[in-house]
Coordinates of C-alpha atoms in Angstrom, one line a residue:
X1385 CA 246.7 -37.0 -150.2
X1386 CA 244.0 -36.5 -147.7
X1387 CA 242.8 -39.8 -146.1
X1388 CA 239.9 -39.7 -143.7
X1389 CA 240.4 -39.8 -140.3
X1390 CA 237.9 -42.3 -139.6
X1391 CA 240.5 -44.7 -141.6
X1392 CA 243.6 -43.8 -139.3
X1393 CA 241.4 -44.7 -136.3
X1394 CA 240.5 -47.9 -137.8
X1395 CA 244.4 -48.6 -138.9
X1396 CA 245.5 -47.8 -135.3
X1397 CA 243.0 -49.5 -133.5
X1398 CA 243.4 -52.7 -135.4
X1399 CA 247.8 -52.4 -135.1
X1400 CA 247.3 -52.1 -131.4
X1401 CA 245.5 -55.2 -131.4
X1402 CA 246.6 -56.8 -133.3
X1403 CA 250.7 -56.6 -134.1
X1404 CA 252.9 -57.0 -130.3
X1405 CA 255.9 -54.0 -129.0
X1406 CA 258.4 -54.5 -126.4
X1407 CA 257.3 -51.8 -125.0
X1408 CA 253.5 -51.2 -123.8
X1409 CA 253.9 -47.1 -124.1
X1410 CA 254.0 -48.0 -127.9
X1411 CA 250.2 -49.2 -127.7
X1412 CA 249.2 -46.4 -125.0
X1413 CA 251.2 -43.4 -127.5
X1414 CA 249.3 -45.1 -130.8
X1415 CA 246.0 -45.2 -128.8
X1416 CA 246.4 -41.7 -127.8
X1417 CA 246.6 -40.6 -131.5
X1418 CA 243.6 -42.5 -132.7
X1419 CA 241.8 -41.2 -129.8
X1420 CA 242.9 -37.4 -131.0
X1421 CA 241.2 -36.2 -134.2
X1422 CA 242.9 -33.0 -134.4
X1423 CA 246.1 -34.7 -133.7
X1424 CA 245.2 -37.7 -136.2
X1425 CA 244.5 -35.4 -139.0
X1426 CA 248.1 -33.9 -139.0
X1427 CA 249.5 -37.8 -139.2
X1428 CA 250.8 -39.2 -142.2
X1429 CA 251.5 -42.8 -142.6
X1430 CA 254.5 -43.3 -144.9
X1431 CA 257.4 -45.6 -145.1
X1432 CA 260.9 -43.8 -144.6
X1433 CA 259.6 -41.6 -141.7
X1434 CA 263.2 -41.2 -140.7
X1435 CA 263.7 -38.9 -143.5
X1436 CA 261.5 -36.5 -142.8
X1437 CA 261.3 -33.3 -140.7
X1438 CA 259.4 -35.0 -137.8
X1439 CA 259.0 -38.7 -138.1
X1440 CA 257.9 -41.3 -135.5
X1441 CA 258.6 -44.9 -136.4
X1442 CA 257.5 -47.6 -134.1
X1443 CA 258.7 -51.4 -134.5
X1444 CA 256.7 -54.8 -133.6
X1445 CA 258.3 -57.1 -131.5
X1446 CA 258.8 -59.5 -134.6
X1447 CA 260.8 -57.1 -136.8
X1448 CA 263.3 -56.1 -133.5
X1449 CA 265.1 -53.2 -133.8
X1450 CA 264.1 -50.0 -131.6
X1451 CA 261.0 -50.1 -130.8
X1452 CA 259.5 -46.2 -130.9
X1453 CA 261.7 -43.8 -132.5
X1454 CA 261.1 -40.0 -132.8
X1455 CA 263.3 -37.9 -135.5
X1456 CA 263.1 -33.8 -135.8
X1457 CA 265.0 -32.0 -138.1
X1458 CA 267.8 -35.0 -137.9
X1459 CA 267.7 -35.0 -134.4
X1460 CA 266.7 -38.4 -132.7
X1461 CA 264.7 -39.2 -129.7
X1462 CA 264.1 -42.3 -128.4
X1463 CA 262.3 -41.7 -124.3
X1464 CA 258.9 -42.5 -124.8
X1465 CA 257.9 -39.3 -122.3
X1466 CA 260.0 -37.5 -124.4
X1467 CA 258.5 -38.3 -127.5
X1468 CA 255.0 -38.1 -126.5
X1469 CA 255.2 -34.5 -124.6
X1470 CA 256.7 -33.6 -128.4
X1471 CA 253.8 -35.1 -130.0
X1472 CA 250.9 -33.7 -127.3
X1473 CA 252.8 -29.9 -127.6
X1474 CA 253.4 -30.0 -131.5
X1475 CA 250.0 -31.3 -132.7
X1476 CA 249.5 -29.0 -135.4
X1477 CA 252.4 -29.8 -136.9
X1478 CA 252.7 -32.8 -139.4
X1479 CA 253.6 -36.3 -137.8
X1480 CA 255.4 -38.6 -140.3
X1481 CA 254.4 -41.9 -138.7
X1482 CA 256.0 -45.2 -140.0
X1483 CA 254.4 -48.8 -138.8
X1484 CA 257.0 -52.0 -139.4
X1485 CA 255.2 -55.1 -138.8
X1486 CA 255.5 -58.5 -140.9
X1487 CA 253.8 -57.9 -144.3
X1488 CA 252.3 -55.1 -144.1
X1489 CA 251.6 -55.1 -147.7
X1490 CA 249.0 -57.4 -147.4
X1491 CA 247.0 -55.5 -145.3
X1492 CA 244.3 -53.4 -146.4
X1493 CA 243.9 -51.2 -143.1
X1494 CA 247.7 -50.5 -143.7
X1495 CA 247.7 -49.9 -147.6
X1496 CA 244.2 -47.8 -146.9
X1497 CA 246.3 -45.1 -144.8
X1498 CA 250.1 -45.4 -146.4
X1499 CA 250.7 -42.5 -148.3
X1500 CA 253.6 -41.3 -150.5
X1501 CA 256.9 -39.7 -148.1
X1502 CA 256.9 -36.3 -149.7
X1503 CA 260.4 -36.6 -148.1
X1504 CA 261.5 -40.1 -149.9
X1505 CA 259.2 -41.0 -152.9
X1506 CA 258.8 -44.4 -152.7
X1507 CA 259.5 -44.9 -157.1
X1508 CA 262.6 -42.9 -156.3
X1509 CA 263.9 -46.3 -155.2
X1510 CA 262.8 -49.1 -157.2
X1511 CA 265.4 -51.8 -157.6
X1512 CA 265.8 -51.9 -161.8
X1513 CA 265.1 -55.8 -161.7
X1514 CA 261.6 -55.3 -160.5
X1515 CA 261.2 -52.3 -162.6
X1516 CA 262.4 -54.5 -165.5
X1517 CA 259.9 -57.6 -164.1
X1518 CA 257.4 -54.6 -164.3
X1519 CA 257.9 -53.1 -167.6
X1520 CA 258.1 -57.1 -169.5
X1521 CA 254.6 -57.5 -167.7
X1522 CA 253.2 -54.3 -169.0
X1523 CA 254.6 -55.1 -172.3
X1524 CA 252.7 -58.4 -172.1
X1525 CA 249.1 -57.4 -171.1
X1526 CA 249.2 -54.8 -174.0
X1527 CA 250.1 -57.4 -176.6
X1528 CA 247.6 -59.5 -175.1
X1529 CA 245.5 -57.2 -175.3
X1530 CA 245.9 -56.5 -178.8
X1531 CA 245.2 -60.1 -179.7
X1532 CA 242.2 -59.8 -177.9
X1533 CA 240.8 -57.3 -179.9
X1534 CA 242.1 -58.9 -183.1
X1535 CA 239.9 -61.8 -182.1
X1536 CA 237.2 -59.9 -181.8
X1537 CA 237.5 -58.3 -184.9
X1538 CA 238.3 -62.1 -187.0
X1539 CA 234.5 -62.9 -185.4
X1540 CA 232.8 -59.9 -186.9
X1541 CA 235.1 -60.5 -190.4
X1542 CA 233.4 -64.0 -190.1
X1543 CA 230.2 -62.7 -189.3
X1544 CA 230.2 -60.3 -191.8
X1545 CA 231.1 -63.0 -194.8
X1546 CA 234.3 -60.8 -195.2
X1547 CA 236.9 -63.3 -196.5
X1548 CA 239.8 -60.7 -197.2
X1549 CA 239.4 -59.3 -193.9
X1550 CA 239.3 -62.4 -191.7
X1551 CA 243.0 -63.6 -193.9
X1552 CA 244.1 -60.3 -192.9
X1553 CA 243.8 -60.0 -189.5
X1554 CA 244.9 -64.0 -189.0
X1555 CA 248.3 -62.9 -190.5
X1556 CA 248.2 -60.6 -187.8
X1557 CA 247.2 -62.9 -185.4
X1558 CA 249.9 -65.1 -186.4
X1559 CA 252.7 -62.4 -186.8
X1560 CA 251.5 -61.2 -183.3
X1561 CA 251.9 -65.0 -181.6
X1562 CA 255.1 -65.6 -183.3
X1563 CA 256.9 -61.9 -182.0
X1564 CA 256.0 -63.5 -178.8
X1565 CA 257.3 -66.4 -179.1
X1566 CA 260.7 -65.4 -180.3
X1567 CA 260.5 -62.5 -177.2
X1568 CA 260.2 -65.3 -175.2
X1569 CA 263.4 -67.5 -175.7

């Protein structure tokens, strides 16, 4: 996935200030990047950065935890002039970058830039409870959604003066409702 640039600068601009580090060189490292569009364009924001082949994370103050972390083929790093002479020599090279902050679901800045880890698929992971939660929902919305047309189609029977039709799709209706109900309990 190719996100713009212009959208990386924005994320970074707004995590320096807005989310808080331990350390200031996290803020002056992050700046640099959004400051570098030929750098920028080779980072990838992902979750899991620590499994890839060259993968920065950095940590907020709020989440603990080392704060600016660089991994290279399993190799870790954790001296900040260490990690950012690797970053300033190796720009053309992709940089796996992974923010933790609180919630960073619910931002839009974050979600616009996250893409998939090509080395640790996010769905590779789902815990079977939510992808149980998921699948009921799913189910759901499509039977819902088949009611909804049902409906629909009872108001043109009515429309339409066609008696045999409208009993027919009620039944359906009804049979519909009830297979919920007994999914439900």
């Amino acid at each position: 996935m190719n996100i713009n640039v212009q959208e990386k600068k924005k994320f970074l601009n707004w995590l320096v200030s807005t989310v808080s580090f331990s350390r200031r060189e996290v803020s002056w490292v992050l700046n640099y990047l959004a400051n570098h569009e030929a750098i920028l364009t080779n980072v990838h924001f992902v979750e899991g950065a620590m499994q890839t082949d060259r993968g920065l994370s950095v940590r907020s103050t709020e989440i603990g935890g080392e704060p600016f972390v660089l991994t290279i083929q399993n190799q870790t790093f954790y001296d900040i002039d260490q990690i950012f002479h690797e970053i300033r020599m190796n720009w053309k090279q992709p940089l796996y970058l992974e923010c933790i902050f609180p919630n960073p679901w619910e931002k839009p800045l974050y979600l616009a830039v996250l893409e998939d880890n090509p080395f640790e698929r996010w769905n590779d992971h789902v815990d079977e409870e939510v992808q149980k939660n998921v699948t009921e929902y799913l189910d759901k919305e499509a039977m819902q959604l088949k009611i909804e047309k049902l409906y629909r189609q009872i108001d043109l029977a009515l429309e339409n003066g066609d008696r045999d039709a409208f009993l027919e799709l009620s039944d359906e209706v009804n049979r519909f409702k009830l297979d919920q109900k007994e999914k439900s309990h």
